[in-house]
Amino acid sequence: MSLLCRMLAIIGPAMFAGVMLAIGVIFGNYWKSLPPEQFLAWFAHNGGYIQKAIPPVVLPALIGLVSMIWIDRADPVNRLLWTGTAICIAAVIFLTIGWFVPANTGFSSRSLPLDQVSGKLDTWLRLHNIRIALAVAASALGVWACNR
């Protein structure tokens, strides 16, 4: 059971980073190539698919991380590493719920004025890169904890 939890705690954040990297690189570049009205139309039609890609990678990560914090609770260094991993994932979730969900809703509803779309998308992509970095850091901290 410990091995499964370790795998979930490392692979979950790595999958999360991979999904977000694909969204940022593939879709981000495509979105930037579209005129604002076409981007908003695309997002209104397809944005829900992006949101559906997140839960299948977040849930295993959370299960693994909570389990590893519990399993390694007697090892202060590993407990700290797993807690750091959990903080990284929590920051990603906080950014997602606090900023990306409202931004995506604004894109999907086409409520954003066209002259603000490019700037909002640039901010979206910059913050998205932070989410990717946090997920990579979470996975790396998990690998470190497993290899001590």
PDB file of C-alpha atoms in Angstrom:
ATOM      1  CA  MET A   1       0.000   0.000   0.000  1.00  0.00           C
ATOM      2  CA  SER A   2       2.869   2.344   0.776  1.00  0.00           C
ATOM      3  CA  LEU A   3       4.290   1.855  -2.722  1.00  0.00           C
ATOM      4  CA  LEU A   4       0.931   2.702  -4.318  1.00  0.00           C
ATOM      5  CA  CYS A   5       0.649   5.851  -2.196  1.00  0.00           C
ATOM      6  CA  ARG A   6       4.201   6.895  -3.113  1.00  0.00           C
ATOM      7  CA  MET A   7       3.415   6.354  -6.783  1.00  0.00           C
ATOM      8  CA  LEU A   8       0.216   8.411  -6.573  1.00  0.00           C
ATOM      9  CA  ALA A   9       2.010  11.188  -4.674  1.00  0.00           C
ATOM     10  CA  ILE A  10       4.665  11.487  -7.395  1.00  0.00           C
ATOM     11  CA  ILE A  11       2.807  10.522 -10.548  1.00  0.00           C
ATOM     12  CA  GLY A  12      -0.308  12.567  -9.709  1.00  0.00           C
ATOM     13  CA  PRO A  13       1.524  15.929  -9.625  1.00  0.00           C
ATOM     14  CA  ALA A  14       3.616  14.902 -12.646  1.00  0.00           C
ATOM     15  CA  MET A  15       0.465  14.086 -14.614  1.00  0.00           C
ATOM     16  CA  PHE A  16      -1.037  17.380 -13.461  1.00  0.00           C
ATOM     17  CA  ALA A  17       2.054  19.211 -14.751  1.00  0.00           C
ATOM     18  CA  GLY A  18       1.832  17.302 -18.035  1.00  0.00           C
ATOM     19  CA  VAL A  19      -1.821  18.123 -18.577  1.00  0.00           C
ATOM     20  CA  MET A  20      -1.201  21.788 -17.806  1.00  0.00           C
ATOM     21  CA  LEU A  21       1.907  21.858 -20.002  1.00  0.00           C
ATOM     22  CA  ALA A  22      -0.092  20.462 -22.912  1.00  0.00           C
ATOM     23  CA  ILE A  23      -2.854  23.013 -22.331  1.00  0.00           C
ATOM     24  CA  GLY A  24      -0.351  25.864 -22.175  1.00  0.00           C
ATOM     25  CA  VAL A  25       1.804  24.858 -25.124  1.00  0.00           C
ATOM     26  CA  ILE A  26      -0.779  23.426 -27.490  1.00  0.00           C
ATOM     27  CA  PHE A  27      -3.842  25.502 -26.717  1.00  0.00           C
ATOM     28  CA  GLY A  28      -2.034  28.616 -25.490  1.00  0.00           C
ATOM     29  CA  ASN A  29      -0.205  29.088 -28.768  1.00  0.00           C
ATOM     30  CA  TYR A  30      -3.362  28.357 -30.729  1.00  0.00           C
ATOM     31  CA  TRP A  31      -5.417  30.794 -28.648  1.00  0.00           C
ATOM     32  CA  LYS A  32      -2.829  33.543 -29.128  1.00  0.00           C
ATOM     33  CA  SER A  33      -3.118  33.074 -32.906  1.00  0.00           C
ATOM     34  CA  LEU A  34      -6.871  33.760 -32.897  1.00  0.00           C
ATOM     35  CA  PRO A  35      -8.580  37.140 -33.067  1.00  0.00           C
ATOM     36  CA  PRO A  36     -10.342  37.910 -29.737  1.00  0.00           C
ATOM     37  CA  GLU A  37     -13.854  37.141 -30.978  1.00  0.00           C
ATOM     38  CA  GLN A  38     -12.754  33.767 -32.401  1.00  0.00           C
ATOM     39  CA  PHE A  39     -10.909  32.911 -29.187  1.00  0.00           C
ATOM     40  CA  LEU A  40     -13.996  33.656 -27.097  1.00  0.00           C
ATOM     41  CA  ALA A  41     -16.159  31.597 -29.459  1.00  0.00           C
ATOM     42  CA  TRP A  42     -13.693  28.696 -29.259  1.00  0.00           C
ATOM     43  CA  PHE A  43     -13.570  28.913 -25.466  1.00  0.00           C
ATOM     44  CA  ALA A  44     -17.360  29.099 -25.170  1.00  0.00           C
ATOM     45  CA  HIS A  45     -17.632  25.927 -27.220  1.00  0.00           C
ATOM     46  CA  ASN A  46     -14.616  23.945 -25.906  1.00  0.00           C
ATOM     47  CA  GLY A  47     -13.514  25.379 -22.559  1.00  0.00           C
ATOM     48  CA  GLY A  48     -15.414  22.754 -20.595  1.00  0.00           C
ATOM     49  CA  TYR A  49     -13.180  20.014 -21.974  1.00  0.00           C
ATOM     50  CA  ILE A  50     -10.159  21.665 -20.407  1.00  0.00           C
ATOM     51  CA  GLN A  51     -11.813  21.760 -16.994  1.00  0.00           C
ATOM     52  CA  LYS A  52     -12.663  18.063 -17.273  1.00  0.00           C
ATOM     53  CA  ALA A  53      -8.969  17.209 -17.694  1.00  0.00           C
ATOM     54  CA  ILE A  54      -8.029  18.382 -14.198  1.00  0.00           C
ATOM     55  CA  PRO A  55      -9.944  16.171 -11.693  1.00  0.00           C
ATOM     56  CA  PRO A  56      -8.568  12.841 -12.983  1.00  0.00           C
ATOM     57  CA  VAL A  57      -5.034  13.991 -12.148  1.00  0.00           C
ATOM     58  CA  VAL A  58      -5.723  16.039  -9.025  1.00  0.00           C
ATOM     59  CA  LEU A  59      -7.609  13.348  -7.109  1.00  0.00           C
ATOM     60  CA  PRO A  60      -4.835  10.706  -7.264  1.00  0.00           C
ATOM     61  CA  ALA A  61      -2.294  13.363  -6.306  1.00  0.00           C
ATOM     62  CA  LEU A  62      -4.305  14.390  -3.245  1.00  0.00           C
ATOM     63  CA  ILE A  63      -4.906  10.799  -2.155  1.00  0.00           C
ATOM     64  CA  GLY A  64      -1.216   9.987  -2.495  1.00  0.00           C
ATOM     65  CA  LEU A  65      -0.045  13.129  -0.738  1.00  0.00           C
ATOM     66  CA  VAL A  66      -2.359  12.829   2.238  1.00  0.00           C
ATOM     67  CA  SER A  67      -1.380   9.168   2.552  1.00  0.00           C
ATOM     68  CA  MET A  68       2.350   9.905   2.390  1.00  0.00           C
ATOM     69  CA  ILE A  69       2.150  12.687   4.957  1.00  0.00           C
ATOM     70  CA  TRP A  70       0.491  10.126   7.246  1.00  0.00           C
ATOM     71  CA  ILE A  71       2.822   7.222   6.352  1.00  0.00           C
ATOM     72  CA  ASP A  72       5.997   9.322   6.810  1.00  0.00           C
ATOM     73  CA  ARG A  73       4.726  11.271   9.826  1.00  0.00           C
ATOM     74  CA  ALA A  74       7.518   9.875  12.050  1.00  0.00           C
ATOM     75  CA  ASP A  75      10.249  11.007   9.629  1.00  0.00           C
ATOM     76  CA  PRO A  76      10.550  14.789  10.070  1.00  0.00           C
ATOM     77  CA  VAL A  77      12.456  15.389   6.817  1.00  0.00           C
ATOM     78  CA  ASN A  78      10.116  13.324   4.659  1.00  0.00           C
ATOM     79  CA  ARG A  79       7.095  14.777   6.406  1.00  0.00           C
ATOM     80  CA  LEU A  80       8.444  18.230   5.510  1.00  0.00           C
ATOM     81  CA  LEU A  81       9.060  17.197   1.884  1.00  0.00           C
ATOM     82  CA  TRP A  82       5.556  15.728   1.545  1.00  0.00           C
ATOM     83  CA  THR A  83       4.088  18.808   3.188  1.00  0.00           C
ATOM     84  CA  GLY A  84       5.987  20.970   0.682  1.00  0.00           C
ATOM     85  CA  THR A  85       4.555  18.825  -2.092  1.00  0.00           C
ATOM     86  CA  ALA A  86       1.063  19.286  -0.683  1.00  0.00           C
ATOM     87  CA  ILE A  87       1.580  23.055  -0.393  1.00  0.00           C
ATOM     88  CA  CYS A  88       2.581  23.213  -4.072  1.00  0.00           C
ATOM     89  CA  ILE A  89      -0.542  21.291  -5.114  1.00  0.00           C
ATOM     90  CA  ALA A  90      -2.712  23.376  -2.776  1.00  0.00           C
ATOM     91  CA  ALA A  91      -1.317  26.539  -4.404  1.00  0.00           C
ATOM     92  CA  VAL A  92      -2.198  25.130  -7.835  1.00  0.00           C
ATOM     93  CA  ILE A  93      -5.720  24.335  -6.660  1.00  0.00           C
ATOM     94  CA  PHE A  94      -6.064  27.770  -5.030  1.00  0.00           C
ATOM     95  CA  LEU A  95      -4.953  29.500  -8.256  1.00  0.00           C
ATOM     96  CA  THR A  96      -7.277  27.303 -10.272  1.00  0.00           C
ATOM     97  CA  ILE A  97     -10.340  27.965  -8.148  1.00  0.00           C
ATOM     98  CA  GLY A  98      -9.530  31.568  -7.275  1.00  0.00           C
ATOM     99  CA  TRP A  99      -8.364  32.876 -10.636  1.00  0.00           C
ATOM    100  CA  PHE A 100      -8.720  30.390 -13.488  1.00  0.00           C
ATOM    101  CA  VAL A 101     -12.309  29.305 -12.888  1.00  0.00           C
ATOM    102  CA  PRO A 102     -13.567  32.925 -12.929  1.00  0.00           C
ATOM    103  CA  ALA A 103     -11.327  33.791 -15.899  1.00  0.00           C
ATOM    104  CA  ASN A 104     -12.505  30.729 -17.818  1.00  0.00           C
ATOM    105  CA  THR A 105     -16.101  31.604 -17.001  1.00  0.00           C
ATOM    106  CA  GLY A 106     -15.498  35.107 -18.365  1.00  0.00           C
ATOM    107  CA  PHE A 107     -14.039  33.655 -21.546  1.00  0.00           C
ATOM    108  CA  SER A 108     -16.824  31.072 -21.919  1.00  0.00           C
ATOM    109  CA  SER A 109     -19.615  33.571 -21.302  1.00  0.00           C
ATOM    110  CA  ARG A 110     -18.012  36.034 -23.722  1.00  0.00           C
ATOM    111  CA  SER A 111     -18.560  38.727 -21.093  1.00  0.00           C
ATOM    112  CA  LEU A 112     -15.030  40.108 -21.455  1.00  0.00           C
ATOM    113  CA  PRO A 113     -14.771  43.187 -23.711  1.00  0.00           C
ATOM    114  CA  LEU A 114     -12.859  42.319 -26.896  1.00  0.00           C
ATOM    115  CA  ASP A 115     -10.163  44.926 -26.210  1.00  0.00           C
ATOM    116  CA  GLN A 116      -9.333  43.142 -22.909  1.00  0.00           C
ATOM    117  CA  VAL A 117      -9.154  39.593 -24.245  1.00  0.00           C
ATOM    118  CA  SER A 118      -5.497  39.649 -25.316  1.00  0.00           C
ATOM    119  CA  GLY A 119      -4.292  41.054 -21.981  1.00  0.00           C
ATOM    120  CA  LYS A 120      -6.421  38.620 -19.977  1.00  0.00           C
ATOM    121  CA  LEU A 121      -5.139  35.707 -22.067  1.00  0.00           C
ATOM    122  CA  ASP A 122      -1.523  36.840 -21.548  1.00  0.00           C
ATOM    123  CA  THR A 123      -2.130  36.931 -17.786  1.00  0.00           C
ATOM    124  CA  TRP A 124      -3.863  33.538 -18.003  1.00  0.00           C
ATOM    125  CA  LEU A 125      -0.817  32.019 -19.703  1.00  0.00           C
ATOM    126  CA  ARG A 126       1.699  33.604 -17.299  1.00  0.00           C
ATOM    127  CA  LEU A 127      -0.199  32.346 -14.257  1.00  0.00           C
ATOM    128  CA  HIS A 128      -0.651  28.996 -15.961  1.00  0.00           C
ATOM    129  CA  ASN A 129       3.154  28.704 -16.209  1.00  0.00           C
ATOM    130  CA  ILE A 130       3.323  29.205 -12.445  1.00  0.00           C
ATOM    131  CA  ARG A 131       0.854  26.334 -11.994  1.00  0.00           C
ATOM    132  CA  ILE A 132       3.042  24.136 -14.189  1.00  0.00           C
ATOM    133  CA  ALA A 133       6.163  25.021 -12.185  1.00  0.00           C
ATOM    134  CA  LEU A 134       4.375  24.304  -8.903  1.00  0.00           C
ATOM    135  CA  ALA A 135       3.199  20.894 -10.119  1.00  0.00           C
ATOM    136  CA  VAL A 136       6.710  20.012 -11.346  1.00  0.00           C
ATOM    137  CA  ALA A 137       8.131  21.130  -7.989  1.00  0.00           C
ATOM    138  CA  ALA A 138       5.553  18.971  -6.191  1.00  0.00           C
ATOM    139  CA  SER A 139       6.576  15.922  -8.168  1.00  0.00           C
ATOM    140  CA  ALA A 140      10.283  16.633  -7.654  1.00  0.00           C
ATOM    141  CA  LEU A 141       9.817  16.982  -3.883  1.00  0.00           C
ATOM    142  CA  GLY A 142       8.015  13.638  -3.889  1.00  0.00           C
ATOM    143  CA  VAL A 143      10.877  11.987  -5.768  1.00  0.00           C
ATOM    144  CA  TRP A 144      13.294  13.487  -3.254  1.00  0.00           C
ATOM    145  CA  ALA A 145      11.265  12.122  -0.340  1.00  0.00           C
ATOM    146  CA  CYS A 146      11.206   8.652  -1.878  1.00  0.00           C
ATOM    147  CA  ASN A 147      14.930   8.605  -2.556  1.00  0.00           C
ATOM    148  CA  ARG A 148      16.274   9.703   0.787  1.00  0.00           C
TER     149      ARG A 148
END
